[in-house]
PDB file of C-alpha atoms and ligand atoms in Angstrom:
ATOM      1  CA  MET A   1       0.002  -0.136   0.104  1.00 69.00           C
ATOM      2  CA  GLU A   2       1.202   3.585  -0.855  1.00 79.00           C
ATOM      3  CA  HIS A   3       1.524   5.568   2.338  1.00 87.00           C
ATOM      4  CA  GLN A   4       0.355   9.044   2.313  1.00 89.00           C
ATOM      5  CA  TYR A   5       2.962   9.680   5.126  1.00 91.00           C
ATOM      6  CA  PRO A   6       6.034   7.534   5.701  1.00 93.00           C
ATOM      7  CA  PHE A   7       6.008   5.914   9.032  1.00 96.00           C
ATOM      8  CA  VAL A   8       9.040   6.904  11.040  1.00 97.00           C
ATOM      9  CA  PRO A   9      10.303   5.527  14.295  1.00 98.00           C
ATOM     10  CA  TYR A  10       8.725   7.279  17.563  1.00 98.00           C
ATOM     11  CA  ARG A  11      10.811   6.876  20.747  1.00 98.00           C
ATOM     12  CA  PRO A  12       9.311   9.199  23.366  1.00 98.00           C
ATOM     13  CA  GLU A  13      11.493  10.096  26.450  1.00 98.00           C
ATOM     14  CA  ARG A  14      11.023   7.413  29.349  1.00 98.00           C
ATOM     15  CA  TYR A  15      11.810   8.159  33.101  1.00 98.00           C
ATOM     16  CA  ASP A  16      11.946   5.856  36.140  1.00 98.00           C
ATOM     17  CA  PRO A  17       8.882   5.941  38.174  1.00 98.00           C
ATOM     18  CA  GLU A  18      10.109   8.446  40.622  1.00 98.00           C
ATOM     19  CA  GLU A  19      11.097  10.947  37.977  1.00 98.00           C
ATOM     20  CA  MET A  20       7.759  10.506  36.256  1.00 98.00           C
ATOM     21  CA  ILE A  21       5.969  11.398  39.572  1.00 98.00           C
ATOM     22  CA  LYS A  22       8.223  14.205  40.168  1.00 98.00           C
ATOM     23  CA  ARG A  23       7.594  15.604  36.633  1.00 98.00           C
ATOM     24  CA  GLY A  24       3.831  15.144  36.657  1.00 98.00           C
ATOM     25  CA  SER A  25       3.761  16.771  40.214  1.00 98.00           C
ATOM     26  CA  GLU A  26       5.711  19.725  38.872  1.00 98.00           C
ATOM     27  CA  PHE A  27       3.451  20.030  35.780  1.00 98.00           C
ATOM     28  CA  TYR A  28       0.342  19.781  37.729  1.00 98.00           C
ATOM     29  CA  ALA A  29       1.418  22.491  40.314  1.00 98.00           C
ATOM     30  CA  MET A  30       2.024  24.717  37.314  1.00 98.00           C
ATOM     31  CA  VAL A  31      -1.349  24.211  35.549  1.00 98.00           C
ATOM     32  CA  ASP A  32      -3.112  24.439  39.044  1.00 98.00           C
ATOM     33  CA  ARG A  33      -1.842  28.030  39.314  1.00 98.00           C
ATOM     34  CA  ARG A  34      -3.659  28.879  36.371  1.00 98.00           C
ATOM     35  CA  ARG A  35      -6.870  31.009  36.527  1.00 98.00           C
ATOM     36  CA  SER A  36      -9.234  32.677  34.269  1.00 98.00           C
ATOM     37  CA  VAL A  37      -8.654  36.262  34.283  1.00 98.00           C
ATOM     38  CA  ARG A  38     -11.091  39.270  33.660  1.00 97.00           C
ATOM     39  CA  PHE A  39      -8.830  42.115  34.872  1.00 97.00           C
ATOM     40  CA  PHE A  40      -5.983  42.728  32.440  1.00 98.00           C
ATOM     41  CA  SER A  41      -2.876  45.100  32.390  1.00 98.00           C
ATOM     42  CA  ASP A  42      -2.386  47.131  28.988  1.00 98.00           C
ATOM     43  CA  GLU A  43       1.261  46.255  29.068  1.00 98.00           C
ATOM     44  CA  PRO A  44       2.469  44.926  25.705  1.00 98.00           C
ATOM     45  CA  VAL A  45       3.151  41.365  24.996  1.00 98.00           C
ATOM     46  CA  PRO A  46       5.525  40.365  22.326  1.00 98.00           C
ATOM     47  CA  TYR A  47       3.766  38.881  19.446  1.00 98.00           C
ATOM     48  CA  GLU A  48       6.188  36.033  19.485  1.00 99.00           C
ATOM     49  CA  CYS A  49       4.287  34.792  22.650  1.00 99.00           C
ATOM     50  CA  VAL A  50       1.044  34.535  20.704  1.00 99.00           C
ATOM     51  CA  GLU A  51       2.951  32.652  18.031  1.00 99.00           C
ATOM     52  CA  LEU A  52       4.517  30.252  20.420  1.00 99.00           C
ATOM     53  CA  ALA A  53       1.216  29.628  21.998  1.00 99.00           C
ATOM     54  CA  VAL A  54      -0.394  28.942  18.568  1.00 99.00           C
ATOM     55  CA  ARG A  55       2.544  26.625  17.834  1.00 99.00           C
ATOM     56  CA  ALA A  56       1.693  24.740  20.943  1.00 99.00           C
ATOM     57  CA  ALA A  57      -2.002  24.475  20.010  1.00 99.00           C
ATOM     58  CA  ASN A  58      -0.990  23.566  16.469  1.00 99.00           C
ATOM     59  CA  THR A  59       0.501  20.106  17.868  1.00 99.00           C
ATOM     60  CA  ALA A  60      -2.903  18.941  19.041  1.00 99.00           C
ATOM     61  CA  PRO A  61      -4.248  15.647  17.848  1.00 98.00           C
ATOM     62  CA  SER A  62      -7.107  15.999  15.499  1.00 98.00           C
ATOM     63  CA  GLY A  63      -9.656  14.030  13.744  1.00 98.00           C
ATOM     64  CA  ALA A  64      -8.038  12.359  10.654  1.00 97.00           C
ATOM     65  CA  HIS A  65      -5.332  14.815  11.361  1.00 97.00           C
ATOM     66  CA  GLN A  66      -7.440  17.404   9.486  1.00 98.00           C
ATOM     67  CA  GLN A  67      -6.229  20.129  12.103  1.00 98.00           C
ATOM     68  CA  PRO A  68      -9.460  22.179  11.969  1.00 98.00           C
ATOM     69  CA  TRP A  69      -8.391  25.188  13.682  1.00 98.00           C
ATOM     70  CA  LYS A  70      -7.477  28.770  12.669  1.00 98.00           C
ATOM     71  CA  PHE A  71      -6.348  31.381  15.196  1.00 98.00           C
ATOM     72  CA  VAL A  72      -6.641  35.096  14.394  1.00 98.00           C
ATOM     73  CA  ALA A  73      -4.517  37.610  16.399  1.00 98.00           C
ATOM     74  CA  ILE A  74      -5.795  41.153  16.683  1.00 98.00           C
ATOM     75  CA  GLY A  75      -3.522  43.867  18.129  1.00 98.00           C
ATOM     76  CA  ASP A  76      -4.719  47.090  16.765  1.00 98.00           C
ATOM     77  CA  PRO A  77      -6.798  49.355  18.887  1.00 98.00           C
ATOM     78  CA  GLU A  78      -9.753  50.118  16.453  1.00 98.00           C
ATOM     79  CA  THR A  79     -10.409  46.399  15.738  1.00 98.00           C
ATOM     80  CA  LYS A  80     -10.210  45.503  19.417  1.00 98.00           C
ATOM     81  CA  ARG A  81     -12.755  48.456  19.966  1.00 98.00           C
ATOM     82  CA  ARG A  82     -15.051  47.001  17.309  1.00 98.00           C
ATOM     83  CA  VAL A  83     -14.805  43.444  18.963  1.00 98.00           C
ATOM     84  CA  ARG A  84     -15.696  45.013  22.415  1.00 97.00           C
ATOM     85  CA  GLU A  85     -18.732  46.903  21.059  1.00 97.00           C
ATOM     86  CA  ALA A  86     -20.163  43.978  19.383  1.00 97.00           C
ATOM     87  CA  ALA A  87     -19.633  41.639  22.221  1.00 96.00           C
ATOM     88  CA  GLU A  88     -21.041  44.010  24.652  1.00 96.00           C
ATOM     89  CA  ASP A  89     -24.068  44.438  22.297  1.00 95.00           C
ATOM     90  CA  GLU A  90     -24.845  40.806  22.490  1.00 94.00           C
ATOM     91  CA  GLU A  91     -24.021  40.483  26.115  1.00 93.00           C
ATOM     92  CA  ARG A  92     -26.544  43.399  27.124  1.00 94.00           C
ATOM     93  CA  GLN A  93     -29.105  41.307  25.349  1.00 94.00           C
ATOM     94  CA  ASN A  94     -28.221  38.366  27.414  1.00 93.00           C
ATOM     95  CA  TYR A  95     -27.850  39.935  30.764  1.00 93.00           C
ATOM     96  CA  GLU A  96     -30.131  42.996  30.792  1.00 92.00           C
ATOM     97  CA  GLY A  97     -32.399  41.981  27.704  1.00 92.00           C
ATOM     98  CA  GLY A  98     -33.395  38.834  29.489  1.00 90.00           C
ATOM     99  CA  ARG A  99     -31.959  36.610  26.538  1.00 92.00           C
ATOM    100  CA  LEU A 100     -30.195  34.111  29.293  1.00 91.00           C
ATOM    101  CA  PRO A 101     -32.481  31.526  30.323  1.00 92.00           C
ATOM    102  CA  PRO A 102     -33.072  31.427  34.149  1.00 91.00           C
ATOM    103  CA  GLU A 103     -31.288  28.409  34.714  1.00 94.00           C
ATOM    104  CA  TRP A 104     -28.061  29.882  33.004  1.00 92.00           C
ATOM    105  CA  ARG A 105     -28.237  33.046  34.853  1.00 92.00           C
ATOM    106  CA  GLU A 106     -28.366  30.961  38.018  1.00 93.00           C
ATOM    107  CA  ALA A 107     -25.317  28.983  37.048  1.00 94.00           C
ATOM    108  CA  LEU A 108     -23.384  32.136  36.153  1.00 93.00           C
ATOM    109  CA  ALA A 109     -24.324  34.192  39.149  1.00 92.00           C
ATOM    110  CA  PRO A 110     -21.538  33.174  41.544  1.00 93.00           C
ATOM    111  CA  LEU A 111     -18.937  34.339  38.811  1.00 91.00           C
ATOM    112  CA  GLU A 112     -20.476  37.774  38.927  1.00 92.00           C
ATOM    113  CA  THR A 113     -19.928  38.427  35.158  1.00 93.00           C
ATOM    114  CA  THR A 114     -21.668  41.242  33.686  1.00 93.00           C
ATOM    115  CA  SER A 115     -22.027  42.687  30.060  1.00 94.00           C
ATOM    116  CA  ASP A 116     -19.285  44.827  30.714  1.00 95.00           C
ATOM    117  CA  LYS A 117     -16.275  43.577  28.542  1.00 96.00           C
ATOM    118  CA  ARG A 118     -13.749  46.357  28.818  1.00 96.00           C
ATOM    119  CA  TYR A 119     -11.079  43.865  29.065  1.00 97.00           C
ATOM    120  CA  LEU A 120     -11.487  43.413  25.292  1.00 98.00           C
ATOM    121  CA  GLU A 121     -10.041  46.821  24.691  1.00 97.00           C
ATOM    122  CA  VAL A 122      -7.419  46.697  27.505  1.00 98.00           C
ATOM    123  CA  VAL A 123      -5.375  43.560  26.592  1.00 98.00           C
ATOM    124  CA  PRO A 124      -2.503  43.851  24.065  1.00 98.00           C
ATOM    125  CA  TRP A 125      -3.891  40.857  21.984  1.00 98.00           C
ATOM    126  CA  LEU A 126      -7.150  39.289  21.239  1.00 98.00           C
ATOM    127  CA  VAL A 127      -6.926  35.751  19.699  1.00 98.00           C
ATOM    128  CA  VAL A 128     -10.038  34.365  18.161  1.00 98.00           C
ATOM    129  CA  CYS A 129     -10.117  30.746  17.401  1.00 98.00           C
ATOM    130  CA  PHE A 130     -12.092  29.432  14.608  1.00 98.00           C
ATOM    131  CA  ALA A 131     -13.320  25.941  14.028  1.00 98.00           C
ATOM    132  CA  GLU A 132     -13.188  24.726  10.370  1.00 98.00           C
ATOM    133  CA  LYS A 133     -16.305  22.656   9.920  1.00 97.00           C
ATOM    134  CA  TYR A 134     -15.008  21.692   6.574  1.00 98.00           C
ATOM    135  CA  ARG A 135     -12.378  22.591   3.889  1.00 97.00           C
ATOM    136  CA  VAL A 136     -12.759  23.740   0.370  1.00 96.00           C
ATOM    137  CA  ARG A 137     -10.505  21.862  -2.011  1.00 96.00           C
ATOM    138  CA  PRO A 138      -8.915  23.745  -5.015  1.00 96.00           C
ATOM    139  CA  ASP A 139     -11.584  22.312  -7.183  1.00 97.00           C
ATOM    140  CA  GLY A 140     -14.375  23.613  -5.163  1.00 94.00           C
ATOM    141  CA  ARG A 141     -15.399  20.352  -3.444  1.00 96.00           C
ATOM    142  CA  ARG A 142     -15.919  20.305   0.142  1.00 97.00           C
ATOM    143  CA  VAL A 143     -14.152  17.933   2.442  1.00 97.00           C
ATOM    144  CA  LYS A 144     -15.932  17.257   5.735  1.00 97.00           C
ATOM    145  CA  HIS A 145     -13.963  17.668   8.793  1.00 98.00           C
ATOM    146  CA  TYR A 146     -14.344  14.957  11.730  1.00 98.00           C
ATOM    147  CA  TYR A 147     -14.316  15.516  15.569  1.00 98.00           C
ATOM    148  CA  VAL A 148     -14.098  19.203  15.128  1.00 98.00           C
ATOM    149  CA  ASN A 149     -15.263  20.166  18.368  1.00 98.00           C
ATOM    150  CA  GLU A 150     -12.941  17.718  20.140  1.00 98.00           C
ATOM    151  CA  SER A 151      -9.951  18.507  17.967  1.00 98.00           C
ATOM    152  CA  VAL A 152     -10.254  22.501  18.566  1.00 98.00           C
ATOM    153  CA  GLY A 153     -11.050  21.950  22.153  1.00 98.00           C
ATOM    154  CA  ILE A 154      -7.843  20.225  22.748  1.00 99.00           C
ATOM    155  CA  ALA A 155      -6.038  22.662  20.703  1.00 99.00           C
ATOM    156  CA  CYS A 156      -7.434  25.323  22.695  1.00 98.00           C
ATOM    157  CA  GLY A 157      -6.347  23.510  26.014  1.00 98.00           C
ATOM    158  CA  LEU A 158      -2.837  23.619  24.778  1.00 99.00           C
ATOM    159  CA  PHE A 159      -3.145  27.182  23.764  1.00 99.00           C
ATOM    160  CA  ILE A 160      -4.263  28.166  27.261  1.00 98.00           C
ATOM    161  CA  THR A 161      -1.545  26.065  28.854  1.00 98.00           C
ATOM    162  CA  ALA A 162       1.058  27.549  26.845  1.00 99.00           C
ATOM    163  CA  LEU A 163       0.009  31.133  27.657  1.00 99.00           C
ATOM    164  CA  HIS A 164       0.012  30.212  31.277  1.00 99.00           C
ATOM    165  CA  ALA A 165       3.682  28.716  31.107  1.00 98.00           C
ATOM    166  CA  MET A 166       4.807  32.004  29.655  1.00 98.00           C
ATOM    167  CA  GLY A 167       3.204  33.876  32.666  1.00 98.00           C
ATOM    168  CA  LEU A 168       0.540  35.302  30.502  1.00 99.00           C
ATOM    169  CA  SER A 169      -3.149  35.119  31.365  1.00 98.00           C
ATOM    170  CA  THR A 170      -6.370  34.565  29.514  1.00 98.00           C
ATOM    171  CA  LEU A 171     -10.039  33.966  29.523  1.00 98.00           C
ATOM    172  CA  THR A 172     -12.088  31.535  27.303  1.00 97.00           C
ATOM    173  CA  HIS A 173     -14.640  34.140  26.373  1.00 94.00           C
ATOM    174  CA  THR A 174     -17.600  32.920  24.400  1.00 91.00           C
ATOM    175  CA  PRO A 175     -19.630  36.030  23.518  1.00 87.00           C
ATOM    176  CA  ASN A 176     -23.013  34.481  22.694  1.00 86.00           C
ATOM    177  CA  PRO A 177     -23.946  34.566  19.719  1.00 91.00           C
ATOM    178  CA  MET A 178     -20.488  35.260  18.246  1.00 93.00           C
ATOM    179  CA  ALA A 179     -21.159  35.468  14.531  1.00 95.00           C
ATOM    180  CA  PHE A 180     -19.944  39.133  14.463  1.00 97.00           C
ATOM    181  CA  LEU A 181     -16.309  37.812  14.844  1.00 98.00           C
ATOM    182  CA  THR A 182     -16.627  35.961  11.434  1.00 98.00           C
ATOM    183  CA  GLU A 183     -17.615  39.432   9.967  1.00 98.00           C
ATOM    184  CA  ILE A 184     -14.867  41.515  11.774  1.00 98.00           C
ATOM    185  CA  CYS A 185     -12.004  39.033  11.173  1.00 98.00           C
ATOM    186  CA  GLU A 186     -13.170  38.360   7.601  1.00 98.00           C
ATOM    187  CA  ARG A 187     -13.308  34.662   7.790  1.00 98.00           C
ATOM    188  CA  PRO A 188     -14.759  32.317   5.204  1.00 97.00           C
ATOM    189  CA  ALA A 189     -18.057  30.447   5.622  1.00 96.00           C
ATOM    190  CA  ASN A 190     -16.305  27.265   6.617  1.00 97.00           C
ATOM    191  CA  GLU A 191     -14.833  28.860   9.765  1.00 97.00           C
ATOM    192  CA  ARG A 192     -17.123  29.205  12.791  1.00 97.00           C
ATOM    193  CA  PRO A 193     -15.981  31.278  15.773  1.00 98.00           C
ATOM    194  CA  TYR A 194     -15.048  29.039  18.682  1.00 98.00           C
ATOM    195  CA  ILE A 195     -13.476  30.975  21.427  1.00 98.00           C
ATOM    196  CA  LEU A 196     -12.445  34.502  21.705  1.00 98.00           C
ATOM    197  CA  PHE A 197      -9.146  34.863  24.116  1.00 98.00           C
ATOM    198  CA  PRO A 198      -8.103  38.146  25.495  1.00 98.00           C
ATOM    199  CA  ILE A 199      -4.514  37.697  26.206  1.00 98.00           C
ATOM    200  CA  GLY A 200      -2.115  39.900  28.387  1.00 98.00           C
ATOM    201  CA  TYR A 201      -0.655  40.235  31.894  1.00 98.00           C
ATOM    202  CA  ALA A 202      -3.120  39.980  34.714  1.00 98.00           C
ATOM    203  CA  ALA A 203      -3.834  43.453  36.217  1.00 98.00           C
ATOM    204  CA  GLU A 204      -1.714  44.045  39.407  1.00 98.00           C
ATOM    205  CA  ASP A 205      -4.936  44.397  41.450  1.00 98.00           C
ATOM    206  CA  ALA A 206      -6.931  41.535  39.473  1.00 98.00           C
ATOM    207  CA  GLU A 207      -9.006  39.317  41.494  1.00 97.00           C
ATOM    208  CA  VAL A 208     -10.569  35.923  40.961  1.00 97.00           C
ATOM    209  CA  PRO A 209     -13.423  34.063  42.567  1.00 96.00           C
ATOM    210  CA  ASP A 210     -11.883  31.628  45.156  1.00 96.00           C
ATOM    211  CA  LEU A 211     -13.057  28.519  43.402  1.00 94.00           C
ATOM    212  CA  ASN A 212     -12.341  24.966  44.629  1.00 95.00           C
ATOM    213  CA  ARG A 213     -11.298  22.327  42.125  1.00 97.00           C
ATOM    214  CA  LYS A 214     -13.429  19.174  42.581  1.00 98.00           C
ATOM    215  CA  PRO A 215     -11.514  16.671  44.368  1.00 98.00           C
ATOM    216  CA  LEU A 216      -9.822  13.584  42.567  1.00 98.00           C
ATOM    217  CA  ASP A 217     -12.337  11.152  43.468  1.00 95.00           C
ATOM    218  CA  GLU A 218     -15.044  13.161  41.780  1.00 97.00           C
ATOM    219  CA  ALA A 219     -12.901  13.474  38.679  1.00 98.00           C
ATOM    220  CA  LEU A 220     -11.464   9.940  38.552  1.00 97.00           C
ATOM    221  CA  VAL A 221     -12.903   6.617  39.028  1.00 94.00           C
ATOM    222  CA  ASN A 222     -10.720   3.678  39.558  1.00 94.00           C
ATOM    223  CA  TYR A 223     -13.064   1.130  37.957  1.00 93.00           C
ATOM    224  CA  SER A 224     -10.806  -1.832  38.356  1.00 91.00           C
ATOM    225  CA  ALA A 225      -9.801  -1.080  41.853  1.00 86.00           C
ATOM    226  CA  LYS A 226     -13.491  -1.163  42.586  1.00 77.00           C
ATOM    227  CA  LEU A 227     -13.676  -4.594  41.294  1.00 81.00           C
ATOM    228  CA  GLY A 228     -10.468  -5.499  43.342  1.00 80.00           C
ATOM    229  CA  LEU A 229      -8.477  -5.995  40.316  1.00 76.00           C
ATOM    230  CA  SER A 230      -5.643  -3.557  40.759  1.00 69.00           C
TER     231      SER A 230
HETATM  232  N1  IYR B   1     -21.000  34.728  27.389  1.00 70.54           N
HETATM  233  C1  IYR B   1     -21.471  35.462  28.492  1.00 70.54           C
HETATM  234  C2  IYR B   1     -21.953  34.508  29.659  1.00 70.54           C
HETATM  235  C3  IYR B   1     -21.055  33.498  30.385  1.00 70.54           C
HETATM  236  C4  IYR B   1     -21.411  32.205  29.997  1.00 70.54           C
HETATM  237  C5  IYR B   1     -20.664  31.356  30.753  1.00 70.54           C
HETATM  238  I1  IYR B   1     -21.020  29.325  30.452  1.00 70.54           I
HETATM  239  C6  IYR B   1     -19.574  31.563  31.393  1.00 70.54           C
HETATM  240  O1  IYR B   1     -18.651  30.760  32.075  1.00 70.54           O
HETATM  241  C7  IYR B   1     -19.226  33.070  31.647  1.00 70.54           C
HETATM  242  C8  IYR B   1     -20.060  33.878  30.947  1.00 70.54           C
HETATM  243  C9  IYR B   1     -20.377  36.185  29.065  1.00 70.54           C
HETATM  244  O2  IYR B   1     -19.262  36.242  28.576  1.00 70.54           O
HETATM  245  O3  IYR B   1     -20.545  37.129  30.044  1.00 70.54           O
END
């Protein structure tokens, strides 16, 4: 059979158990310090940091290796202002216009979010992640993409982790609805806005809700141990 990709040896790093646990613990401690931020400094951030975070995101596994993501970086004040205005217009309808269903309002209340999205103008960078539902071949035919949400979600997870590793903060902002981002970013019809990331340094006086992460026994079930098998 003709291989589309040649198969090459892959020998990932191996560590002894003590070293594995040390490395795992250090990584966990690093990601455990990450928090979603809504109060940012306007200090500039090198574009290279955005590039590095997208390089990390771009390593994500994806359905049929279709890599169905596109990241758009916005750094100019006028475009940031347009994004803020459009996002706040939508959110005002959600929060003040009664568009959020009561159940959703209740779930959100502890986070004390409002339609005020000034951080969209404060940050040095806005990065919009788009999900490519399909791609269009040069002959005009559409090629369907598989597992788009899973693939783009994983890419965004890596993106957030890379930013955090560089000492930067972000927020997975999903203004609802966010079709305006397609227009502002001038993206084609096969790309759907997925998450809007404001990126910068957290403000010196930034505050976050003192949330708890759910305990491991609520996040992980050792099914085999329950059966007495390990
Ligand atoms: N998109 C709105 C509402 C919102 C929804 C969820 I789910 C959140 O975790 C936070 C906010 C907003 O950005 O305010």
